GROMACS .gro file of N, CA and C in nm:
model
  348
    1MET      N    1   2.984  10.850   2.713
    1MET     CA    2   2.991  10.788   2.585
    1MET      C    3   2.905  10.861   2.485
    2ARG      N    4   2.793  10.916   2.535
    2ARG     CA    5   2.702  10.987   2.442
    2ARG      C    6   2.773  11.104   2.373
    3ASN      N    7   2.855  11.180   2.453
    3ASN     CA    8   2.922  11.296   2.390
    3ASN      C    9   3.019  11.253   2.280
    4LEU      N   10   3.092  11.143   2.299
    4LEU     CA   11   3.176  11.090   2.190
    4LEU      C   12   3.106  11.034   2.071
    5ALA      N   13   2.994  10.969   2.104
    5ALA     CA   14   2.913  10.907   1.995
    5ALA      C   15   2.857  11.015   1.899
    6LYS      N   16   2.821  11.124   1.944
    6LYS     CA   17   2.766  11.232   1.861
    6LYS      C   18   2.864  11.274   1.756
    7TYR      N   19   3.000  11.263   1.785
    7TYR     CA   20   3.108  11.298   1.691
    7TYR      C   21   3.131  11.187   1.595
    8CYS      N   22   3.090  11.067   1.630
    8CYS     CA   23   3.127  10.946   1.549
    8CYS      C   24   3.011  10.919   1.448
    9VAL      N   25   2.900  10.964   1.472
    9VAL     CA   26   2.783  10.914   1.403
    9VAL      C   27   2.787  10.922   1.251
   10ASN      N   28   2.862  11.022   1.193
   10ASN     CA   29   2.871  11.033   1.050
   10ASN      C   30   3.004  10.976   1.002
   11ALA      N   31   3.081  10.922   1.086
   11ALA     CA   32   3.218  10.867   1.036
   11ALA      C   33   3.199  10.740   0.945
   12LYS      N   34   3.285  10.738   0.859
   12LYS     CA   35   3.286  10.617   0.779
   12LYS      C   36   3.387  10.505   0.826
   13THR      N   37   3.492  10.552   0.894
   13THR     CA   38   3.598  10.465   0.950
   13THR      C   39   3.658  10.548   1.062
   14ILE      N   40   3.706  10.479   1.167
   14ILE     CA   41   3.784  10.543   1.274
   14ILE      C   42   3.916  10.480   1.296
   15PHE      N   43   4.023  10.545   1.306
   15PHE     CA   44   4.148  10.502   1.341
   15PHE      C   45   4.184  10.561   1.479
   16HIS      N   46   4.193  10.477   1.576
   16HIS     CA   47   4.218  10.526   1.717
   16HIS      C   48   4.363  10.494   1.747
   17GLU      N   49   4.442  10.601   1.747
   17GLU     CA   50   4.589  10.588   1.783
   17GLU      C   51   4.625  10.656   1.913
   18GLY      N   52   4.526  10.697   1.983
   18GLY     CA   53   4.561  10.773   2.108
   18GLY      C   54   4.577  10.685   2.223
   19ALA      N   55   4.675  10.716   2.305
   19ALA     CA   56   4.705  10.645   2.425
   19ALA      C   57   4.815  10.711   2.498
   20ILE      N   58   4.832  10.679   2.626
   20ILE     CA   59   4.953  10.713   2.693
   20ILE      C   60   5.059  10.617   2.654
   21SER      N   61   5.164  10.655   2.582
   21SER     CA   62   5.253  10.560   2.522
   21SER      C   63   5.382  10.542   2.604
   22ALA      N   64   5.395  10.613   2.708
   22ALA     CA   65   5.517  10.608   2.796
   22ALA      C   66   5.518  10.470   2.866
   23THR      N   67   5.612  10.387   2.834
   23THR     CA   68   5.629  10.258   2.900
   23THR      C   69   5.676  10.275   3.043
   24THR      N   70   5.712  10.400   3.085
   24THR     CA   71   5.751  10.415   3.221
   24THR      C   72   5.640  10.469   3.314
   25GLU      N   73   5.525  10.491   3.258
   25GLU     CA   74   5.414  10.546   3.327
   25GLU      C   75   5.369  10.445   3.439
   26LEU      N   76   5.353  10.472   3.563
   26LEU     CA   77   5.319  10.392   3.667
   26LEU      C   78   5.188  10.412   3.729
   27ASP      N   79   5.111  10.519   3.686
   27ASP     CA   80   4.980  10.551   3.744
   27ASP      C   81   4.876  10.461   3.687
   28ASP      N   82   4.828  10.369   3.763
   28ASP     CA   83   4.728  10.268   3.718
   28ASP      C   84   4.597  10.340   3.673
   29ASP      N   85   4.554  10.432   3.750
   29ASP     CA   86   4.427  10.502   3.727
   29ASP      C   87   4.438  10.575   3.595
   30LYS      N   88   4.542  10.645   3.570
   30LYS     CA   89   4.558  10.718   3.444
   30LYS      C   90   4.570  10.625   3.321
   31LEU      N   91   4.639  10.516   3.336
   31LEU     CA   92   4.650  10.424   3.226
   31LEU      C   93   4.518  10.344   3.201
   32ALA      N   94   4.457  10.308   3.310
   32ALA     CA   95   4.328  10.243   3.298
   32ALA      C   96   4.220  10.323   3.226
   33ASN      N   97   4.221  10.452   3.264
   33ASN     CA   98   4.126  10.551   3.198
   33ASN      C   99   4.159  10.580   3.056
   34TRP      N  100   4.288  10.617   3.021
   34TRP     CA  101   4.322  10.650   2.889
   34TRP      C  102   4.349  10.532   2.799
   35ASN      N  103   4.412  10.432   2.840
   35ASN     CA  104   4.459  10.318   2.752
   35ASN      C  105   4.354  10.203   2.755
   36TYR      N  106   4.267  10.201   2.846
   36TYR     CA  107   4.176  10.090   2.852
   36TYR      C  108   4.026  10.143   2.840
   37SER      N  109   3.975  10.218   2.923
   37SER     CA  110   3.832  10.262   2.927
   37SER      C  111   3.796  10.346   2.808
   38LYS      N  112   3.882  10.442   2.764
   38LYS     CA  113   3.847  10.521   2.646
   38LYS      C  114   3.845  10.434   2.513
   39THR      N  115   3.943  10.340   2.508
   39THR     CA  116   3.940  10.254   2.391
   39THR      C  117   3.825  10.159   2.386
   40MET      N  118   3.782  10.114   2.504
   40MET     CA  119   3.665  10.019   2.514
   40MET      C  120   3.537  10.101   2.487
   41ASN      N  121   3.529  10.226   2.525
   41ASN     CA  122   3.414  10.309   2.498
   41ASN      C  123   3.404  10.330   2.344
   42LEU      N  124   3.518  10.348   2.274
   42LEU     CA  125   3.520  10.374   2.134
   42LEU      C  126   3.481  10.242   2.055
   43ILE      N  127   3.534  10.129   2.108
   43ILE     CA  128   3.491  10.002   2.049
   43ILE      C  129   3.339   9.985   2.063
   44ASN      N  130   3.282  10.014   2.177
   44ASN     CA  131   3.140   9.997   2.189
   44ASN      C  132   3.056  10.092   2.104
   45ILE      N  133   3.099  10.217   2.088
   45ILE     CA  134   3.040  10.305   1.997
   45ILE      C  135   3.034  10.259   1.852
   46CYS      N  136   3.161  10.211   1.805
   46CYS     CA  137   3.177  10.175   1.676
   46CYS      C  138   3.084  10.040   1.653
   47SER      N  139   3.076   9.957   1.746
   47SER     CA  140   2.991   9.843   1.742
   47SER      C  141   2.849   9.875   1.719
   48VAL      N  142   2.801   9.967   1.803
   48VAL     CA  143   2.661  10.013   1.803
   48VAL      C  144   2.627  10.082   1.672
   49LEU      N  145   2.722  10.172   1.625
   49LEU     CA  146   2.693  10.242   1.506
   49LEU      C  147   2.746  10.172   1.372
   50ASN      N  148   2.800  10.054   1.394
   50ASN     CA  149   2.850   9.977   1.285
   50ASN      C  150   2.951  10.053   1.196
   51ILE      N  151   3.046  10.106   1.271
   51ILE     CA  152   3.160  10.183   1.201
   51ILE      C  153   3.289  10.110   1.214
   52PRO      N  154   3.354  10.081   1.103
   52PRO     CA  155   3.489  10.015   1.114
   52PRO      C  156   3.588  10.090   1.200
   53LEU      N  157   3.656  10.017   1.278
   53LEU     CA  158   3.758  10.078   1.366
   53LEU      C  159   3.888  10.002   1.370
   54SER      N  160   3.999  10.077   1.362
   54SER     CA  161   4.130  10.019   1.389
   54SER      C  162   4.183  10.088   1.503
   55TYR      N  163   4.227  10.008   1.615
   55TYR     CA  164   4.282  10.065   1.729
   55TYR      C  165   4.427  10.027   1.746
   56ALA      N  166   4.505  10.110   1.814
   56ALA     CA  167   4.643  10.082   1.831
   56ALA      C  168   4.660   9.989   1.958
   57SER      N  169   4.721   9.865   1.926
   57SER     CA  170   4.762   9.785   2.047
   57SER      C  171   4.917   9.791   2.035
   58SER      N  172   4.979   9.700   2.092
   58SER     CA  173   5.128   9.707   2.100
   58SER      C  174   5.191   9.569   2.111
   59ALA      N  175   5.298   9.554   2.043
   59ALA     CA  176   5.377   9.426   2.055
   59ALA      C  177   5.442   9.417   2.191
   60SER      N  178   5.436   9.530   2.274
   60SER     CA  179   5.494   9.526   2.408
   60SER      C  180   5.421   9.427   2.494
   61VAL      N  181   5.299   9.377   2.451
   61VAL     CA  182   5.230   9.280   2.534
   61VAL      C  183   5.304   9.145   2.537
   62TYR      N  184   5.387   9.126   2.442
   62TYR     CA  185   5.457   8.993   2.442
   62TYR      C  186   5.571   8.981   2.549
   63GLY      N  187   5.629   9.098   2.586
   63GLY     CA  188   5.735   9.095   2.679
   63GLY      C  189   5.853   9.017   2.641
   64ASN      N  190   5.903   8.943   2.731
   64ASN     CA  191   6.036   8.867   2.716
   64ASN      C  192   6.001   8.714   2.704
   65LEU      N  193   5.927   8.671   2.617
   65LEU     CA  194   5.905   8.528   2.599
   65LEU      C  195   6.019   8.465   2.519
   66SER      N  196   6.071   8.362   2.570
   66SER     CA  197   6.185   8.291   2.506
   66SER      C  198   6.133   8.202   2.385
   67LYS      N  199   6.006   8.174   2.383
   67LYS     CA  200   5.956   8.097   2.273
   67LYS      C  201   5.805   8.123   2.261
   68ILE      N  202   5.751   8.095   2.141
   68ILE     CA  203   5.610   8.132   2.115
   68ILE      C  204   5.526   8.025   2.187
   69GLU      N  205   5.432   8.082   2.268
   69GLU     CA  206   5.336   7.983   2.338
   69GLU      C  207   5.193   8.040   2.309
   70TRP      N  208   5.105   7.954   2.296
   70TRP     CA  209   4.964   7.991   2.265
   70TRP      C  210   4.884   7.945   2.388
   71ASP      N  211   4.776   8.033   2.416
   71ASP     CA  212   4.687   7.992   2.517
   71ASP      C  213   4.560   7.939   2.462
   72GLY      N  214   4.562   7.894   2.333
   72GLY     CA  215   4.437   7.842   2.256
   72GLY      C  216   4.398   7.935   2.155
   73ILE      N  217   4.402   8.067   2.181
   73ILE     CA  218   4.363   8.170   2.086
   73ILE      C  219   4.467   8.270   2.054
   74HIS      N  220   4.527   8.302   2.164
   74HIS     CA  221   4.636   8.416   2.158
   74HIS      C  222   4.772   8.359   2.175
   75ARG      N  223   4.862   8.436   2.120
   75ARG     CA  224   5.001   8.416   2.158
   75ARG      C  225   5.005   8.463   2.310
   76ARG      N  226   5.066   8.379   2.398
   76ARG     CA  227   5.073   8.420   2.538
   76ARG      C  228   5.134   8.553   2.556
   77ALA      N  229   5.092   8.633   2.642
   77ALA     CA  230   5.144   8.769   2.673
   77ALA      C  231   5.216   8.754   2.806
   78ASN      N  232   5.312   8.848   2.813
   78ASN     CA  233   5.392   8.867   2.938
   78ASN      C  234   5.450   9.005   2.939
   79PRO      N  235   5.351   9.110   2.942
   79PRO     CA  236   5.391   9.247   2.951
   79PRO      C  237   5.493   9.276   3.051
   80LEU      N  238   5.587   9.353   3.025
   80LEU     CA  239   5.698   9.394   3.120
   80LEU      C  240   5.669   9.516   3.195
   81ASN      N  241   5.559   9.595   3.151
   81ASN     CA  242   5.532   9.723   3.214
   81ASN      C  243   5.381   9.737   3.209
   82LYS      N  244   5.340   9.843   3.283
   82LYS     CA  245   5.190   9.874   3.293
   82LYS      C  246   5.132   9.916   3.159
   83TYR      N  247   5.205   9.980   3.070
   83TYR     CA  248   5.160  10.024   2.940
   83TYR      C  249   5.118   9.893   2.860
   84GLY      N  250   5.203   9.795   2.859
   84GLY     CA  251   5.179   9.671   2.787
   84GLY      C  252   5.062   9.598   2.851
   85HIS      N  253   5.056   9.597   2.984
   85HIS     CA  254   4.938   9.531   3.049
   85HIS      C  255   4.810   9.584   3.001
   86TYR      N  256   4.795   9.718   3.006
   86TYR     CA  257   4.667   9.776   2.970
   86TYR      C  258   4.631   9.762   2.823
   87LYS      N  259   4.734   9.760   2.737
   87LYS     CA  260   4.714   9.731   2.592
   87LYS      C  261   4.660   9.589   2.573
   88TYR      N  262   4.718   9.493   2.650
   88TYR     CA  263   4.673   9.357   2.638
   88TYR      C  264   4.535   9.341   2.703
   89GLN      N  265   4.500   9.422   2.801
   89GLN     CA  266   4.369   9.406   2.869
   89GLN      C  267   4.247   9.447   2.766
   90VAL      N  268   4.289   9.550   2.684
   90VAL     CA  269   4.200   9.595   2.572
   90VAL      C  270   4.179   9.476   2.479
   91ASP      N  271   4.283   9.414   2.433
   91ASP     CA  272   4.279   9.297   2.346
   91ASP      C  273   4.191   9.189   2.399
   92ILE      N  274   4.211   9.151   2.521
   92ILE     CA  275   4.139   9.045   2.584
   92ILE      C  276   3.993   9.083   2.598
   93ALA      N  277   3.963   9.209   2.647
   93ALA     CA  278   3.830   9.248   2.663
   93ALA      C  279   3.760   9.260   2.535
   94PHE      N  280   3.829   9.301   2.427
   94PHE     CA  281   3.766   9.312   2.297
   94PHE      C  282   3.729   9.180   2.249
   95ASP      N  283   3.807   9.073   2.262
   95ASP     CA  284   3.777   8.943   2.226
   95ASP      C  285   3.652   8.883   2.290
   96ARG      N  286   3.647   8.913   2.424
   96ARG     CA  287   3.517   8.869   2.495
   96ARG      C  288   3.401   8.952   2.446
   97TYR      N  289   3.412   9.074   2.426
   97TYR     CA  290   3.310   9.168   2.380
   97TYR      C  291   3.249   9.124   2.254
   98ILE      N  292   3.340   9.099   2.152
   98ILE     CA  293   3.304   9.075   2.015
   98ILE      C  294   3.235   8.934   2.008
   99SER      N  295   3.275   8.846   2.096
   99SER     CA  296   3.215   8.709   2.082
   99SER      C  297   3.076   8.712   2.151
  100SER      N  298   3.035   8.815   2.219
  100SER     CA  299   2.913   8.816   2.285
  100SER      C  300   2.800   8.898   2.210
  101ILE      N  301   2.839   8.956   2.092
  101ILE     CA  302   2.745   9.035   2.022
  101ILE      C  303   2.755   8.998   1.881
  102ASN      N  304   2.670   9.061   1.794
  102ASN     CA  305   2.677   9.047   1.652
  102ASN      C  306   2.802   9.130   1.608
  103PRO      N  307   2.900   9.074   1.539
  103PRO     CA  308   3.015   9.146   1.496
  103PRO      C  309   2.984   9.266   1.417
  104PRO      N  310   3.049   9.384   1.438
  104PRO     CA  311   3.039   9.502   1.357
  104PRO      C  312   3.108   9.482   1.226
  105LYS      N  313   3.103   9.580   1.139
  105LYS     CA  314   3.167   9.563   1.009
  105LYS      C  315   3.305   9.520   1.025
  106LEU      N  316   3.389   9.595   1.104
  106LEU     CA  317   3.534   9.565   1.115
  106LEU      C  318   3.585   9.630   1.232
  107ILE      N  319   3.640   9.566   1.327
  107ILE     CA  320   3.718   9.623   1.435
  107ILE      C  321   3.841   9.544   1.453
  108GLN      N  322   3.958   9.605   1.447
  108GLN     CA  323   4.083   9.534   1.458
  108GLN      C  324   4.177   9.605   1.545
  109GLY      N  325   4.261   9.534   1.616
  109GLY     CA  326   4.367   9.588   1.693
  109GLY      C  327   4.497   9.563   1.619
  110MET      N  328   4.574   9.668   1.612
  110MET     CA  329   4.698   9.666   1.536
  110MET      C  330   4.819   9.671   1.638
  111ARG      N  331   4.889   9.558   1.641
  111ARG     CA  332   4.996   9.548   1.739
  111ARG      C  333   5.122   9.608   1.675
  112TYR      N  334   5.159   9.719   1.709
  112TYR     CA  335   5.275   9.796   1.655
  112TYR      C  336   5.400   9.750   1.729
  113PHE      N  337   5.508   9.740   1.650
  113PHE     CA  338   5.640   9.716   1.697
  113PHE      C  339   5.712   9.846   1.669
  114ASN      N  340   5.778   9.896   1.774
  114ASN     CA  341   5.866  10.018   1.762
  114ASN      C  342   6.004   9.973   1.742
  115VAL      N  343   6.048   9.962   1.622
  115VAL     CA  344   6.174   9.928   1.585
  115VAL      C  345   6.246  10.037   1.508
  116TYR      N  346   6.363  10.070   1.555
  116TYR     CA  347   6.445  10.181   1.487
  116TYR      C  348   6.578  10.129   1.444
   0.00000   0.00000   0.00000
């Protein structure tokens, strides 16, 4: 984390759009590392340095729900693949993380829809 933090220290805002975006990827270790751990490290760095962050989440976390259901805070998720699962894990972990510290300037997850 220290190596990444030294590159972020002078940033005014960070947009994190990196991830393994293949919905067919099956390697849990690879997805956990790139789509979960690296994003959470960046969230932590931005919180500590008080840098606004927008990170890429995905509408794929919703899966095939036939109706909108809420778990109290979130629309219920039902990811249909490992990509969506790890994107949702970041969203859940971030919610837990942010509620346990003083909120930084701004950190937001952007759930993108891939519609063509």
